[in-house]
């Protein structure tokens, strides 16, 4: 099997958020003496991923499992606690903001809330012009105007509305404009953090179509974060399932939906309400979700897993390559004690 | 006798210099123990319907006309004191955000005991016992300990289960759940939905489930209302509506779902977006987005008619059907 050189590669990425900042906050009285104890949120734990050019990697998982943190680390909005991020063969996690400038143009981020991506005090013309001018300072006013009009048409928004402000547009239009803004600088890579979650079904389709078009026509590469598995199945070429900051399964989209292996992936797929199925067969998860502050020693999913045993509570499972190419981090899968 | 019977209910909002119509003459019935879904996009009037049924509309919203018969009495005409009693005892509402119901400065036990003692002659110890039973019914682990906890000490899923337990405290006959799981993860959503379904079935509680998720409606309800711009545009058995929708908007909603298109293919989108209340088009409110639109759609509001097992408000139901018949022949 020949794997193309990945556009993005993450190696052993970690992110901890310290909870106690001050020195006094960290002092705890234990066993008759003061000890210094720092608590931290373990948001991302030892994640390794690769995204090849033209691929759409979808990241799924429960709220708080670290999806947005991964996105923000890649976009350079957060610094990792450990690990490496490589883009197009270059390491990018340890570089200054200034040396990353040329890269900013290649990598664009779209947020869940279209308000977060658009400045409410800028007209659409200004919002769309800004990144173009920034990255191409030599363009004339006329050329700028043409470029903006072209981009607006491409996302189905009438260019004659360019002097309007974001609040004058519907949620779907705003999100399409935010995507248009990301596309103005001809990026190679788009990080989209739940770009359609806040939108209605009919509007979701409009935005998803736009992103699909950009993928097909411009060969864009995506890291797409969502919690909607039907969107994953439609849009993703690969899927990473996260649980408490760790990857539990990484697979081709088709393989994942046909043959999910990790117990959490199976529970997740079974929980999706189906349109036409009268007898859903949902796998009930019992037990409490641990917080990323008190990370369990063994498998992060152990407290809710029906297949857990003593090894699971003692030892954290490593991702292991399966015959069909997927990576699965589960002792039971490794020991072949799960059916199917 | 039906549990609930809504007739020509209209709700308006008083704006600075005019009024806008948020609900336009909606009518529907709910039998005892029946489960009804209300679907539609943001701004369709789903929540306003829920609030109107509870008589909880706050200014500038008001019920302009119509009847809401609940167990034989009209809620629209009911004095507030009697309504308050019904709201606690016979009807309960569950909101998307559990903190609308929960008081952050009281423990779970205090809130449950207070609610019980306000409506029933019970001692504190008796009320606590009932609270524990209800918490156990919603699968809250170690319910005795939970009584001592504050809402912020619990996860979102657990908070919502506690809200359901509170809604069930006084054995209501109707639960109105407004997007009860929208803020939660799918695995937790599935747990909560299963729980609601179980409780409604075993206690014969009527359920009105408001959601924009057609999958949820399909699994939870027997009948469905589809709303658009403050109107019910299609109503019928959930199965019929999902499998064979008649209104162009319902068809569009279902067709736009990613699972209706092959992976990677262009999704079938509905052009445009829902109008705001101040700019609802004349005639059929869906006309600017409808692919079957005809001249009279711009001038005449469509009546609701019975068609192919559902009730539909569309001038062109017949035409749609003829098209289909031709498709099958071809
Ligand atoms: N700045 C921060 N300081 C402390 N903790 C943080 C910070 N940002 C995120 N976290 C924590 O890190 C964990 C992962 O958060 P993240 O936002 O990445 O989750 P997510 O998967 O995107 O969730 P959602 O689906 O709710 O958006 C959570 O427990 C969160 O509370
Ligand atoms: N206080 C208010 N004043 C004026 N208009 C209002 C007010 N509250 C709601 N509306 C309008 O009433 C309409 C129906 O609102 P409603 O909250 O019922 O929508 P919904 O179907 O529940 O939508 P969502 O899916 O977003 O919850 C919307 O157009 C909304 O803007
Ligand atoms: S490692 Fe053990 S606890 Fe973790 S998912 Fe596999 S079986 Fe379950
Ligand atoms: S009445 Fe006309 S515009 Fe409205 S849904 Fe039917 S065909 Fe479309
Ligand atoms: Mg997030
Ligand atoms: Mg609502």
Coordinates of N, CA, C and O in Angstrom, one line a residue, chain B residues 2-76:
Chain B
X2 N -60.9 13.2 24.6 CA -59.5 13.4 24.3 C -58.8 14.2 25.4 O -59.5 14.9 26.2
X3 N -57.5 14.1 25.5 CA -56.8 14.7 26.6 C -56.7 16.2 26.3 O -56.9 17.1 27.1
X4 N -56.4 16.5 25.0 CA -56.2 17.9 24.6 C -56.8 18.1 23.2 O -56.7 17.2 22.4
X5 N -57.5 19.2 23.1 CA -58.1 19.5 21.8 C -57.9 21.0 21.6 O -58.4 21.9 22.3
X6 N -57.0 21.3 20.6 CA -56.7 22.7 20.3 C -57.5 23.1 19.0 O -57.5 22.4 18.0
X7 N -58.2 24.3 19.1 CA -59.0 24.7 17.9 C -58.7 26.1 17.5 O -58.8 27.0 18.4
X8 N -58.3 26.3 16.3 CA -58.0 27.6 15.7 C -57.3 28.6 16.6 O -57.6 29.7 16.8
X9 N -56.2 28.0 17.2 CA -55.4 28.8 18.1 C -54.5 29.8 17.4 O -53.7 29.4 16.5
X10 N -54.6 31.1 17.7 CA -53.8 32.1 17.1 C -53.0 32.8 18.2 O -53.6 33.2 19.2
X11 N -51.7 33.0 18.0 CA -50.9 33.7 19.0 C -50.3 34.9 18.2 O -49.8 34.8 17.1
X12 N -50.3 36.1 18.9 CA -49.7 37.3 18.2 C -48.7 37.9 19.2 O -48.7 37.7 20.4
X13 N -47.8 38.7 18.6 CA -46.9 39.5 19.3 C -47.2 40.9 19.0 O -47.3 41.4 17.9
X14 N -47.4 41.7 20.1 CA -47.6 43.2 20.0 C -46.2 43.8 19.7 O -45.4 43.8 20.6
X15 N -46.1 44.4 18.5 CA -44.8 45.1 18.2 C -45.1 46.6 18.4 O -46.1 47.0 18.8
X16 N -44.1 47.4 18.2 CA -44.2 48.8 18.5 C -45.4 49.4 17.8 O -46.2 50.0 18.4
X17 N -45.6 49.2 16.5 CA -46.7 49.9 15.8 C -47.7 48.9 15.1 O -48.6 49.3 14.4
X18 N -47.5 47.6 15.3 CA -48.5 46.7 14.8 C -48.4 45.4 15.5 O -47.6 45.2 16.5
X19 N -49.2 44.4 15.1 CA -49.0 43.0 15.8 C -48.6 42.1 14.7 O -48.9 42.2 13.5
X20 N -47.8 41.1 15.1 CA -47.4 40.0 14.1 C -48.0 38.7 14.6 O -48.2 38.5 15.8
X21 N -48.3 37.8 13.6 CA -48.9 36.6 14.0 C -47.9 35.5 14.1 O -47.2 35.2 13.1
X22 N -47.7 34.9 15.2 CA -46.7 33.8 15.4 C -47.4 32.4 15.2 O -46.7 31.5 14.8
X23 N -48.6 32.3 15.7 CA -49.4 31.1 15.4 C -50.6 31.4 14.7 O -51.4 32.3 15.1
X24 N -50.9 30.8 13.5 CA -52.0 31.1 12.7 C -53.0 30.0 12.7 O -52.9 29.1 11.9
X25 N -54.0 30.1 13.6 CA -55.2 29.2 13.6 C -54.8 27.7 13.5 O -55.1 27.0 12.6
X26 N -54.0 27.3 14.5 CA -53.6 25.9 14.5 C -54.7 25.0 15.3 O -55.2 25.5 16.3
X27 N -54.9 23.8 14.8 CA -55.8 22.9 15.4 C -55.2 21.5 15.4 O -54.6 21.1 14.5
X28 N -55.3 20.9 16.6 CA -55.0 19.4 16.7 C -55.5 18.8 17.9 O -56.0 19.5 18.8
X29 N -55.5 17.5 18.0 CA -56.0 16.8 19.1 C -54.9 15.8 19.6 O -54.0 15.4 18.9
X30 N -55.0 15.5 20.9 CA -54.1 14.5 21.5 C -55.0 13.6 22.4 O -55.7 14.1 23.3
X31 N -54.9 12.3 22.1 CA -55.7 11.4 23.0 C -54.9 11.1 24.3 O -53.7 11.3 24.3
X32 N -55.5 10.5 25.3 CA -54.8 10.1 26.5 C -53.7 9.1 26.1 O -53.9 8.2 25.4
X33 N -52.5 9.4 26.6 CA -51.4 8.5 26.4 C -50.8 8.5 25.0 O -49.9 7.7 24.7
X34 N -51.3 9.5 24.2 CA -50.7 9.5 22.8 C -49.4 10.3 22.8 O -49.2 11.3 23.6
X35 N -48.6 10.0 21.8 CA -47.3 10.7 21.7 C -47.3 11.4 20.3 O -47.4 10.8 19.3
X36 N -47.2 12.8 20.4 CA -47.2 13.6 19.2 C -45.9 14.4 19.0 O -45.4 14.9 20.0
X37 N -45.4 14.4 17.8 CA -44.2 15.2 17.6 C -44.6 16.5 16.9 O -45.5 16.5 16.1
X38 N -43.8 17.6 17.2 CA -44.0 18.8 16.4 C -42.6 19.1 15.8 O -41.6 19.3 16.6
X39 N -42.5 19.1 14.5 CA -41.3 19.4 13.8 C -41.4 20.6 13.0 O -42.4 21.1 12.7
X40 N -40.2 21.1 12.6 CA -40.2 22.3 11.7 C -38.9 23.1 12.0 O -38.2 22.8 13.0
X41 N -38.5 24.0 11.1 CA -37.3 24.7 11.3 C -37.4 25.8 12.4 O -38.5 26.1 12.8
X42 N -36.2 26.3 12.7 CA -36.1 27.4 13.7 C -37.1 28.5 13.3 O -37.1 29.0 12.2
X43 N -37.9 29.0 14.3 CA -38.8 30.1 14.0 C -40.1 29.7 13.5 O -41.0 30.5 13.3
X44 N -40.4 28.4 13.4 CA -41.7 27.9 12.9 C -42.8 28.1 13.8 O -44.0 28.2 13.4
X45 N -42.5 28.2 15.1 CA -43.6 28.4 16.1 C -43.8 27.2 17.0 O -44.8 27.1 17.8
X46 N -42.8 26.3 17.1 CA -42.9 25.1 17.9 C -42.9 25.5 19.4 O -43.8 25.0 20.1
X47 N -42.0 26.2 19.8 CA -41.9 26.6 21.2 C -43.1 27.4 21.7 O -43.6 27.2 22.8
X48 N -43.5 28.4 20.8 CA -44.6 29.2 21.1 C -45.9 28.3 21.3 O -46.7 28.6 22.2
X49 N -46.0 27.3 20.5 CA -47.1 26.4 20.7 C -47.1 25.7 22.1 O -48.1 25.7 22.8
X50 N -45.9 25.3 22.5 CA -45.7 24.7 23.8 C -46.1 25.7 24.9 O -46.8 25.3 25.9
X51 N -45.6 26.9 24.8 CA -45.8 27.9 25.9 C -47.3 28.2 25.9 O -47.9 28.4 27.0
X52 N -48.0 28.3 24.7 CA -49.4 28.6 24.7 C -50.2 27.5 25.4 O -51.1 27.8 26.2
X53 N -49.8 26.3 25.2 CA -50.6 25.2 25.8 C -50.4 25.2 27.4 O -51.3 24.8 28.1
X54 N -49.3 25.7 27.9 CA -49.1 25.8 29.3 C -49.6 27.1 29.8 O -49.5 27.4 31.0
X55 N -50.2 28.0 28.9 CA -50.6 29.3 29.2 C -49.5 30.1 29.9 O -49.6 30.8 30.9
X56 N -48.3 30.0 29.3 CA -47.1 30.6 29.8 C -46.5 31.7 28.9 O -45.4 32.1 29.1
X57 N -47.3 32.1 27.9 CA -46.8 33.1 27.0 C -46.6 34.4 27.8 O -47.4 34.8 28.6
X58 N -45.5 35.1 27.6 CA -45.3 36.3 28.3 C -45.3 37.4 27.2 O -45.0 37.2 26.1
X59 N -45.5 38.6 27.7 CA -45.6 39.8 26.8 C -44.3 39.9 26.1 O -43.2 39.6 26.6
X60 N -44.3 40.4 24.8 CA -45.5 40.9 24.1 C -46.4 39.8 23.4 O -47.2 40.1 22.6
X61 N -46.2 38.5 23.8 CA -47.0 37.5 23.1 C -48.3 37.3 23.8 O -48.4 37.5 25.0
X62 N -49.4 37.0 23.1 CA -50.7 36.8 23.7 C -51.5 35.9 22.8 O -51.3 35.8 21.6
X63 N -52.4 35.1 23.4 CA -53.3 34.3 22.7 C -54.4 35.2 22.1 O -55.1 35.9 22.9
X64 N -54.5 35.3 20.8 CA -55.5 36.2 20.2 C -56.8 35.6 20.0 O -57.8 36.3 20.3
X65 N -56.9 34.3 19.7 CA -58.2 33.7 19.6 C -58.0 32.2 19.6 O -56.8 31.7 19.5
X66 N -59.1 31.4 19.7 CA -59.0 30.0 19.7 C -59.2 29.4 21.1 O -59.4 30.1 22.1
X67 N -59.2 28.0 21.1 CA -59.5 27.3 22.3 C -58.5 26.3 22.5 O -57.9 25.7 21.6
X68 N -58.1 26.0 23.8 CA -57.2 24.9 24.2 C -58.0 24.1 25.2 O -58.0 24.4 26.4
X69 N -58.7 23.1 24.8 CA -59.5 22.3 25.7 C -58.6 21.2 26.3 O -58.1 20.3 25.6
X70 N -58.4 21.2 27.6 CA -57.6 20.2 28.3 C -58.5 19.5 29.3 O -59.0 20.2 30.2
X71 N -58.7 18.2 29.1 CA -59.6 17.5 30.0 C -60.9 18.2 30.2 O -61.5 18.3 31.2
X72 N -61.4 18.8 29.1 CA -62.8 19.4 29.1 C -62.8 20.8 29.4 O -63.9 21.5 29.3
X73 N -61.7 21.4 30.0 CA -61.7 22.8 30.3 C -60.9 23.6 29.3 O -59.9 23.2 28.9
X74 N -61.3 24.9 29.1 CA -60.6 25.7 28.2 C -59.5 26.5 28.9 O -59.8 27.4 29.7
X75 N -58.3 26.2 28.6 CA -57.1 26.8 29.2 C -57.0 28.3 28.9 O -56.6 29.1 29.8
X76 N -57.5 28.7 27.8 CA -57.4 30.1 27.4 C -58.3 31.0 28.3 O -57.9 32.1 28.7

